[in-house]
mmCIF file of C-alpha atoms and ligand atoms in Angstrom:
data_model
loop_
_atom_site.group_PDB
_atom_site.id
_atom_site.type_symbol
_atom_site.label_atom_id
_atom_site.label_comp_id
_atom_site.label_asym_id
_atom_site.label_seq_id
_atom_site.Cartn_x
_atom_site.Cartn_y
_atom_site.Cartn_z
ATOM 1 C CA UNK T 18 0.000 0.000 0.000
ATOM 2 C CA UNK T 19 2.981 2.709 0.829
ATOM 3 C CA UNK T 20 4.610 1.690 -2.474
ATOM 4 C CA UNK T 21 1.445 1.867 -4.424
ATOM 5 C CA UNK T 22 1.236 5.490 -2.507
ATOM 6 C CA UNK T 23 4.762 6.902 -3.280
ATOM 7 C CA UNK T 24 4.578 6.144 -7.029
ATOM 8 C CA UNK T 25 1.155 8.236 -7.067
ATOM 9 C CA UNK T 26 2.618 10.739 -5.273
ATOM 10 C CA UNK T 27 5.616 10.822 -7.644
ATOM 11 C CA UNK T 28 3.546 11.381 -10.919
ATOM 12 C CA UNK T 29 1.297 13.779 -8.819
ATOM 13 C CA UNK T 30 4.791 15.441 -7.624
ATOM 14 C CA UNK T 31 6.263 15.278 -11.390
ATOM 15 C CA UNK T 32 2.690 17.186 -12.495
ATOM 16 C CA UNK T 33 2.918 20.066 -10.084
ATOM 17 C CA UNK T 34 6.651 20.797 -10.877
ATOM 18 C CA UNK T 35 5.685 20.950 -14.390
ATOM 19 C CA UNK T 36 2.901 23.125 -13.281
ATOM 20 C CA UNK T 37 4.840 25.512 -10.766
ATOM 21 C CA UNK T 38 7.622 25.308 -12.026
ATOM 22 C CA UNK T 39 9.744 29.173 -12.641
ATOM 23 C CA UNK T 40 11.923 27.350 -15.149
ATOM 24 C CA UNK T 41 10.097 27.836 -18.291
ATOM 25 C CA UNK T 42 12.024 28.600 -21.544
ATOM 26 C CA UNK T 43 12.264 32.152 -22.218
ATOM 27 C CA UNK T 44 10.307 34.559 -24.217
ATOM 28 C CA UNK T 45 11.170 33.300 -28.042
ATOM 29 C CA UNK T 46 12.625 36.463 -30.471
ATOM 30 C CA UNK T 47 12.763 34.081 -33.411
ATOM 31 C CA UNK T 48 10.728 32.435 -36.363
ATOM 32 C CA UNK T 49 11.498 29.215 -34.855
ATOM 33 C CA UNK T 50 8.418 28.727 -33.191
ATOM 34 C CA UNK T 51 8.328 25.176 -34.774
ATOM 35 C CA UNK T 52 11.066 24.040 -32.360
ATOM 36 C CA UNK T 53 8.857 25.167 -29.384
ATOM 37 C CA UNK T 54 6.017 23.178 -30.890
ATOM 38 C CA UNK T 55 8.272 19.955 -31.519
ATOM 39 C CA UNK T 56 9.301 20.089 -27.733
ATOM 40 C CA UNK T 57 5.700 20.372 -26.283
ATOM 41 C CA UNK T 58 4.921 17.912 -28.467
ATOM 42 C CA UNK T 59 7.730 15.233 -27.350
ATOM 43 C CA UNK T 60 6.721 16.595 -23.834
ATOM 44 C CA UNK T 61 3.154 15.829 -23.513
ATOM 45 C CA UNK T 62 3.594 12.349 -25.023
ATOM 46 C CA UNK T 63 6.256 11.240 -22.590
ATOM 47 C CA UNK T 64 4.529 12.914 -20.238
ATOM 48 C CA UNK T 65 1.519 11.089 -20.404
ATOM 49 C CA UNK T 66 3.607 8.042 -21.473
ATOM 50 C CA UNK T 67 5.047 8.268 -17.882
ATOM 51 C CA UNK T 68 2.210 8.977 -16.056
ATOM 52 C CA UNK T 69 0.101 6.355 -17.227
ATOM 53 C CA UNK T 70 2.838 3.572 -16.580
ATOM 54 C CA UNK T 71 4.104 4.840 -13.361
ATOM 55 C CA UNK T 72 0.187 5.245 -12.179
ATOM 56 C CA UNK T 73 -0.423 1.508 -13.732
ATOM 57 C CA UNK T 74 2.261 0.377 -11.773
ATOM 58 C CA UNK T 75 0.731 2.164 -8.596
ATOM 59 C CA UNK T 76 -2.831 -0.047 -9.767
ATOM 60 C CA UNK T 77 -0.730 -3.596 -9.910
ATOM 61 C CA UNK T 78 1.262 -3.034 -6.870
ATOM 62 C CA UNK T 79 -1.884 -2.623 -4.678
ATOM 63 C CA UNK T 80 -4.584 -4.764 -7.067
ATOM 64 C CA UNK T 81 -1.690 -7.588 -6.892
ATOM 65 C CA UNK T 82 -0.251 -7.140 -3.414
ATOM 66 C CA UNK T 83 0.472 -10.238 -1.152
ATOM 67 C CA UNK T 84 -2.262 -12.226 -0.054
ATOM 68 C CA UNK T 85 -2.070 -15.386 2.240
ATOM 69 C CA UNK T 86 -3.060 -18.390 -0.071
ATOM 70 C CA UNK T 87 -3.551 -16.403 -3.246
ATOM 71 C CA UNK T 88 -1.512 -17.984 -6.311
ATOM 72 C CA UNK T 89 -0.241 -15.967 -8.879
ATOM 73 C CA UNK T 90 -1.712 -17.105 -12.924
ATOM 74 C CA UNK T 91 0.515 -17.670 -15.553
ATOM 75 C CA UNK T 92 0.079 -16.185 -18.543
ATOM 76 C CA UNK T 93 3.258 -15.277 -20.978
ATOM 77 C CA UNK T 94 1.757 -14.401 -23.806
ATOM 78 C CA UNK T 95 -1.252 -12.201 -24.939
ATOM 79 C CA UNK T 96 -1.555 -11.650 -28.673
ATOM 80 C CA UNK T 97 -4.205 -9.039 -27.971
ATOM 81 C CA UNK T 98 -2.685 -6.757 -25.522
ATOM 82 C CA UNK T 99 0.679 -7.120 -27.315
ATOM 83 C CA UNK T 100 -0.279 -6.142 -30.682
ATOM 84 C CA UNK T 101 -2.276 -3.222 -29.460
ATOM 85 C CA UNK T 102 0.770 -1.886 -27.214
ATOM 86 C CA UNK T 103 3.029 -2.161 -30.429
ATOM 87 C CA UNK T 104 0.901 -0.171 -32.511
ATOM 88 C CA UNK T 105 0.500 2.053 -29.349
ATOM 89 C CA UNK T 106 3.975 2.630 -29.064
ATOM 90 C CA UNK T 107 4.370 3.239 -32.979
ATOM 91 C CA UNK T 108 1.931 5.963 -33.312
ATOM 92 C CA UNK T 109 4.015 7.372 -30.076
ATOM 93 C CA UNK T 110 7.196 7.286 -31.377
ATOM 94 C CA UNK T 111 5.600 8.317 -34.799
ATOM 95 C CA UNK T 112 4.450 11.399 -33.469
ATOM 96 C CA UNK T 113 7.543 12.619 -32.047
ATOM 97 C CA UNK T 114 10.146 12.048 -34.958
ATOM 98 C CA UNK T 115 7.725 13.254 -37.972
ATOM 99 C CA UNK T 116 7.338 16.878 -36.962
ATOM 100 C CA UNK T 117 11.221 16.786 -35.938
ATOM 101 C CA UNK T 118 11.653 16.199 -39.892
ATOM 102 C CA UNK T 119 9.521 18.764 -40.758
ATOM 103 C CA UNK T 120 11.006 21.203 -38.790
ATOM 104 C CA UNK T 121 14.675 19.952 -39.671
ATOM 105 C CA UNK T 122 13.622 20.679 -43.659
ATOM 106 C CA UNK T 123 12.740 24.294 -42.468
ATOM 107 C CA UNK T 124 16.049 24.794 -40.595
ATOM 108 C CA UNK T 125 18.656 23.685 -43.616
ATOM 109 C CA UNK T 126 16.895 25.241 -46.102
ATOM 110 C CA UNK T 127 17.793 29.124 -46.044
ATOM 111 C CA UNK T 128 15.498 31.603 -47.551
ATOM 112 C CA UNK T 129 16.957 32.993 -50.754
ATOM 113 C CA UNK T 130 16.965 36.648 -49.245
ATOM 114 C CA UNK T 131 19.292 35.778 -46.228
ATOM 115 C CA UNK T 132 21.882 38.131 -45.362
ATOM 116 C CA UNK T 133 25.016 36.413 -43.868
ATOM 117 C CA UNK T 134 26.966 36.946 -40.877
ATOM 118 C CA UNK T 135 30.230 35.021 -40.003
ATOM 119 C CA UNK T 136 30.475 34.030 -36.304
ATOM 120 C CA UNK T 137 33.794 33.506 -35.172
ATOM 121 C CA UNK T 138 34.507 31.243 -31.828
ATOM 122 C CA UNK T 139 37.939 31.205 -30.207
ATOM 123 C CA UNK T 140 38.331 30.617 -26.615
ATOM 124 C CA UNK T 141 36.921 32.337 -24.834
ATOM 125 C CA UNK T 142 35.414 35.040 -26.934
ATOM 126 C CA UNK T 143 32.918 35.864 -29.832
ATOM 127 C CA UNK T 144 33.898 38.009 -33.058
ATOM 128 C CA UNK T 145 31.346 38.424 -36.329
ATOM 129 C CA UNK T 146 32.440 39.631 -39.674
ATOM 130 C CA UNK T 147 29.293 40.907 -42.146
ATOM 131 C CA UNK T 148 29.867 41.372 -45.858
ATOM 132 C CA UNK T 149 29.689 44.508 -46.338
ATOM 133 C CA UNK T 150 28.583 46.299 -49.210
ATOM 134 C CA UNK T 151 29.360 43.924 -51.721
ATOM 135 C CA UNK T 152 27.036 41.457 -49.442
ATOM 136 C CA UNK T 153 30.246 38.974 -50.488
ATOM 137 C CA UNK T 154 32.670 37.660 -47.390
ATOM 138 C CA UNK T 155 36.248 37.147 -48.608
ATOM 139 C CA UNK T 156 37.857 33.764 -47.704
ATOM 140 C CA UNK T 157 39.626 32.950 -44.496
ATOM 141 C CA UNK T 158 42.457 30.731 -43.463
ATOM 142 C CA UNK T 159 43.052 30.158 -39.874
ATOM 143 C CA UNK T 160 46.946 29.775 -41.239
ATOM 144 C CA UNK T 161 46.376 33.855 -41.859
ATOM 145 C CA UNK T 162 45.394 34.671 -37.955
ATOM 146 C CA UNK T 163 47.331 37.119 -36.296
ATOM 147 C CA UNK T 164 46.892 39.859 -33.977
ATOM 148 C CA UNK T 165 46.631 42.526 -36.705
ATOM 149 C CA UNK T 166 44.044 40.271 -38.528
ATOM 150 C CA UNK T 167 42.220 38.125 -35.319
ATOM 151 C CA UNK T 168 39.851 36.544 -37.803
ATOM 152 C CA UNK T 169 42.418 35.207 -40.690
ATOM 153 C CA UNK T 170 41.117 36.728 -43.336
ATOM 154 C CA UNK T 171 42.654 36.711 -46.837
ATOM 155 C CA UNK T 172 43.632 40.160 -47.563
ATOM 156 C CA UNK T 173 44.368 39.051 -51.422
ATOM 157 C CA UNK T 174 40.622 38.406 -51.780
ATOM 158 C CA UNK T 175 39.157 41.179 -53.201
ATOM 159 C CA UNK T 176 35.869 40.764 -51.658
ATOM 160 C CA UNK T 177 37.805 40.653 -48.355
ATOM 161 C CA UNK T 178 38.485 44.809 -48.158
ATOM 162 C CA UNK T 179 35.053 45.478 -47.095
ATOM 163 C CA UNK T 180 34.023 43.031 -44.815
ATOM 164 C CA UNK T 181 33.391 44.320 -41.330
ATOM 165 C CA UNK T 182 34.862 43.356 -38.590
ATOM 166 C CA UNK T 183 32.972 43.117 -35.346
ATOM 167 C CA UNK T 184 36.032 42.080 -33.433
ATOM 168 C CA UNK T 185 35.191 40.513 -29.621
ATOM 169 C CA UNK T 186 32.334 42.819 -29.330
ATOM 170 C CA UNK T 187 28.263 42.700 -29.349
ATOM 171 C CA UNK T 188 26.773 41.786 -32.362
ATOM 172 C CA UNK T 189 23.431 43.862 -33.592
ATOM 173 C CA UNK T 190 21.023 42.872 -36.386
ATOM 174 C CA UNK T 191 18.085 44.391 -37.730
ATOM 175 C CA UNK T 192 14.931 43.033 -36.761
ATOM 176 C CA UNK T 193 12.535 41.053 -39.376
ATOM 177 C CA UNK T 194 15.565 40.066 -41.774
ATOM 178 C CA UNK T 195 16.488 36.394 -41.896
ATOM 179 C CA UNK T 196 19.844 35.640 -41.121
ATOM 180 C CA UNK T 197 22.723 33.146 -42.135
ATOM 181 C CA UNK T 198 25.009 32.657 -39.493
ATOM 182 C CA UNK T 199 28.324 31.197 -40.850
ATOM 183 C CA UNK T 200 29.819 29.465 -38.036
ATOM 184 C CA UNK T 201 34.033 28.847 -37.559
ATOM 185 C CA UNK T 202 36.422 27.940 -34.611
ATOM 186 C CA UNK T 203 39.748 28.443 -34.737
ATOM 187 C CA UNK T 204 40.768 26.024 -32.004
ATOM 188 C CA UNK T 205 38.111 23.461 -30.477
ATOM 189 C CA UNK T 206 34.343 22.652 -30.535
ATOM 190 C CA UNK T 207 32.320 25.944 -29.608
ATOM 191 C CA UNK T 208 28.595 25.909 -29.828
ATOM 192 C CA UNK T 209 26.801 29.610 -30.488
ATOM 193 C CA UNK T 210 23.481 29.647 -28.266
ATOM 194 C CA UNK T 211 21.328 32.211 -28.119
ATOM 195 C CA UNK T 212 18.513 31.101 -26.193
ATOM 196 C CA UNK T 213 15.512 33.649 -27.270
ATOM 197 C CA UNK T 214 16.517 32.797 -31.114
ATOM 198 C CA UNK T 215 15.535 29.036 -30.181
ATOM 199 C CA UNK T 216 18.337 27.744 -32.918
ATOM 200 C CA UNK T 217 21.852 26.382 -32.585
ATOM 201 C CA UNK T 218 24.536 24.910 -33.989
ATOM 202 C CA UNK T 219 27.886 23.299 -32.983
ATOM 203 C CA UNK T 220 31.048 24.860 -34.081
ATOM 204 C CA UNK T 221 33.468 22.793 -35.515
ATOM 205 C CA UNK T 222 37.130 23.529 -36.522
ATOM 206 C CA UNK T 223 38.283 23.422 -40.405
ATOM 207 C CA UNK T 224 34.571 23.515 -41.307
ATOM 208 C CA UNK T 225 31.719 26.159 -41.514
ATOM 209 C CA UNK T 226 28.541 25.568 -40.181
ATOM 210 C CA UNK T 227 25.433 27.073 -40.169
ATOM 211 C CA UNK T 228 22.126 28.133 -39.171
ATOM 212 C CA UNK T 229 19.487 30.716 -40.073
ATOM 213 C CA UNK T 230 16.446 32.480 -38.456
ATOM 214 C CA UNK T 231 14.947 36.018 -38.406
ATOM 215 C CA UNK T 232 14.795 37.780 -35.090
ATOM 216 C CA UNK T 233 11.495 39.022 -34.504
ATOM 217 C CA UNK T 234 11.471 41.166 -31.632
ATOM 218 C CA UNK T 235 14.297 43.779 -30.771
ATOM 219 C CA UNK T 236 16.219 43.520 -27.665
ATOM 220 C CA UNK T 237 19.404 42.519 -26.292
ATOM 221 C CA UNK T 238 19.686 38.983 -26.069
ATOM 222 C CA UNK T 239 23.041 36.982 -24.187
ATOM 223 C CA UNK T 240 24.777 34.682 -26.448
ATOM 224 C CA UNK T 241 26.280 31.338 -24.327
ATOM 225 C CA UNK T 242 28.379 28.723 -25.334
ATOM 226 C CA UNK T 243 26.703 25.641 -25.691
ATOM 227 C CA UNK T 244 30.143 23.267 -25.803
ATOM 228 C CA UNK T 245 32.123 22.349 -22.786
ATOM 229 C CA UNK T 246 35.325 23.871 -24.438
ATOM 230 C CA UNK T 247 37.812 24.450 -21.604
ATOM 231 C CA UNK T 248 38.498 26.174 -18.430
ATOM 232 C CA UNK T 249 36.879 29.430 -19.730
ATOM 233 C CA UNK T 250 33.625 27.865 -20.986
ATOM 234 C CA UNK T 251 31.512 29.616 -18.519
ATOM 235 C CA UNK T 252 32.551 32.911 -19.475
ATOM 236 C CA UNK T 253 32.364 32.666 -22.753
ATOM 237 C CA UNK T 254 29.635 34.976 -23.273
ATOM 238 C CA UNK T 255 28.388 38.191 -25.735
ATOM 239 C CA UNK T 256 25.578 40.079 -26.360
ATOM 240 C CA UNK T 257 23.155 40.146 -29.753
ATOM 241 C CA UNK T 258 21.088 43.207 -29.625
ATOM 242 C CA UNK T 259 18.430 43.237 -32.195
ATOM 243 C CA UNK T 260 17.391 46.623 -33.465
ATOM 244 C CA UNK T 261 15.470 48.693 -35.740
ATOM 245 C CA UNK T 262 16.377 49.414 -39.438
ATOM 246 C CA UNK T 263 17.507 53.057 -38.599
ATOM 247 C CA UNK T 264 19.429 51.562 -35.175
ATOM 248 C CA UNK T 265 21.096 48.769 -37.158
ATOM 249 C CA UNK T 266 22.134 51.556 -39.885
ATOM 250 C CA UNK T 267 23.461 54.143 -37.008
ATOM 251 C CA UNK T 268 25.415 50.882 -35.421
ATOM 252 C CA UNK T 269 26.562 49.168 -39.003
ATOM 253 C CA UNK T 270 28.311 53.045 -39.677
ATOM 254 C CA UNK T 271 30.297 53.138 -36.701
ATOM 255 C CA UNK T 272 31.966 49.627 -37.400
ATOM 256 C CA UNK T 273 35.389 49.513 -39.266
ATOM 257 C CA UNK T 274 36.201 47.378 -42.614
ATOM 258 C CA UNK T 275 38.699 45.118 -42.517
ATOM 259 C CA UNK T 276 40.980 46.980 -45.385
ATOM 260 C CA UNK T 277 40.543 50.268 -42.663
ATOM 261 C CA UNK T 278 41.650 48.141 -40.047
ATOM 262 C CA UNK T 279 44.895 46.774 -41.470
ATOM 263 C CA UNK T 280 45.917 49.822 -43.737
ATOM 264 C CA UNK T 281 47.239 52.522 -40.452
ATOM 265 C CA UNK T 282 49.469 49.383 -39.085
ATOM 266 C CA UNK T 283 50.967 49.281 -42.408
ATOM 267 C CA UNK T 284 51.541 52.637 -43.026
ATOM 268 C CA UNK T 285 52.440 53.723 -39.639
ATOM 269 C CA UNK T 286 55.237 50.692 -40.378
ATOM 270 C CA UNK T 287 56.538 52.230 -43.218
ATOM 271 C CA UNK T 288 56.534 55.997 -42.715
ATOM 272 C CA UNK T 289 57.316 55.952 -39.008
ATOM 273 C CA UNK T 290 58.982 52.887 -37.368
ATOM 274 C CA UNK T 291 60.531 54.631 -34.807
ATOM 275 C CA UNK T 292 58.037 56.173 -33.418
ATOM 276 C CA UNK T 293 55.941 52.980 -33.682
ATOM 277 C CA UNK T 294 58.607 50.907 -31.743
ATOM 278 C CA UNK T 295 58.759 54.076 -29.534
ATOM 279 C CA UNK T 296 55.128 53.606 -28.535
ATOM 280 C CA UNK T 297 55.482 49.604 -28.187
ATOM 281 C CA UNK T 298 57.681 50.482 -25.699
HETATM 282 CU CU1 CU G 327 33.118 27.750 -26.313
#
């Protein structure tokens, strides 16, 4: 009877956590509802999945409990109840993987009209690079990274001169335009995670990976890293701040091109390097 008792009280207890609980996700700022939707729906049918057979169990435990002289039946096999639990279970485990393909279609299919923005992990910090006005990125080689050029970017590549560089600061974006985020690490597995934006995506070095969405409410929104990736994981944190056409314009003009960030080292070099190794010192 107290068995049968504690495993009610643990599916009542599991209920009103669920209920009570302050630990919800937070507000979305994304088009990925869909992801939401694919969680509730994996949540309510293990939910119920584990309430029924935890509350069943509560039923057998007292319906079957000890009794002097009683002797228990024998029965191994029951066509009927078996074939209706495997179709049971199907439709279950139906209904939680098909929307998860829908939803995955959605995700690696960009609309044609994304802009792109390159994320760039290194531990422990963030940097972006946008295309500038030729909406092209130039090519990178983490052989090219240095501390005049952070991000390894080709500086032969034509396309490379405007890119701007967003270099271990907060990223903005305008609100209501879909987004590529092109996603490199220049030394281990990094994960960008914004939680509000819903989608994720590991980061992976010698590759670039991706994900898009459109951010749909404006706001400053912490970016975490979702990848154990060393003694500094836990501070591995930024800021995306989603703003308004005219904000995102105001904030896009203050930002320096890569071919304005590397020319005054150069020249400086040339013209002056006395009074640049003056200053080092
Ligand atoms: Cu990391």
């Amino acid at each position: 009877m107290a068995v049968a008792l504690v495993l009610v009280l643990i599916v009542v207890g599991s209920v009103l956590f669920h209920v009570l609980s302050p630990w919800w996700s937070t507000p979305i700022a994304s088009n990925w509802s869909y992801i939401d939707d694919t969680l509730s729906i994996t949540f309510w049918i293990t939910g119920t999945v584990f309430a029924a057979v935890v509350l069943f169990m509560a039923y057998c435990v007292y319906r079957f409990r000890h009794k002097e002289g009683a002797k228990a039946a024998y029965e191994p096999e029951r066509r009927k109840l078996e074939s209706w639990l495997t179709i049971a279970t199907a439709l279950g485990v139906t209904a939680m993987l098909a929307p998860g393909l829908v939803v995955w279609s959605h995700f690696i299919n960009v609309p044609d009209d994304a802009s792109e923005v390159e994320v760039f992990a290194q531990q422990w910090q963030w940097s972006y690079r946008l295309p500038g006005k030729d909406g092209k990125l130039g090519t990178s080689n983490a052989r090219l990274v240095s501390p005049d050029n952070p991000l390894g970017i080709d500086p032969n590549d034509p396309n490379s001169k405007d890119d701007v560089i967003v270099n271990a600061a907060d990223l903005h974006l305008p609100i209501g335009k879909p987004v590529k985020m092109l996603l490199r690490s220049i030394d281990v597995l990094h994960d960008f995670y914004v939680p509000e934006f819903r989608a994720r995506m590991d980061m992976v070095p010698g590759m670039v990976t991706y994900f898009w969405f459109t951010p749909t409410r404006t706001g400053t929104f912490e970016v975490l890293c979702a990848e154990l990736c060393g003694v500094g994981h836990a501070f591995m944190r930024g800021a995306v701040q989603v703003d308004t056409e005219q904000d995102y314009a105001a904030w896009l003009q203050q930002q320096s091109t890569f071919a304005q960030l590397t020319a005054p080292a150069k020249t400086g070099a040339l013209a002056e390097p006395a009074t640049r190794a003056a200053k080092v010192n």
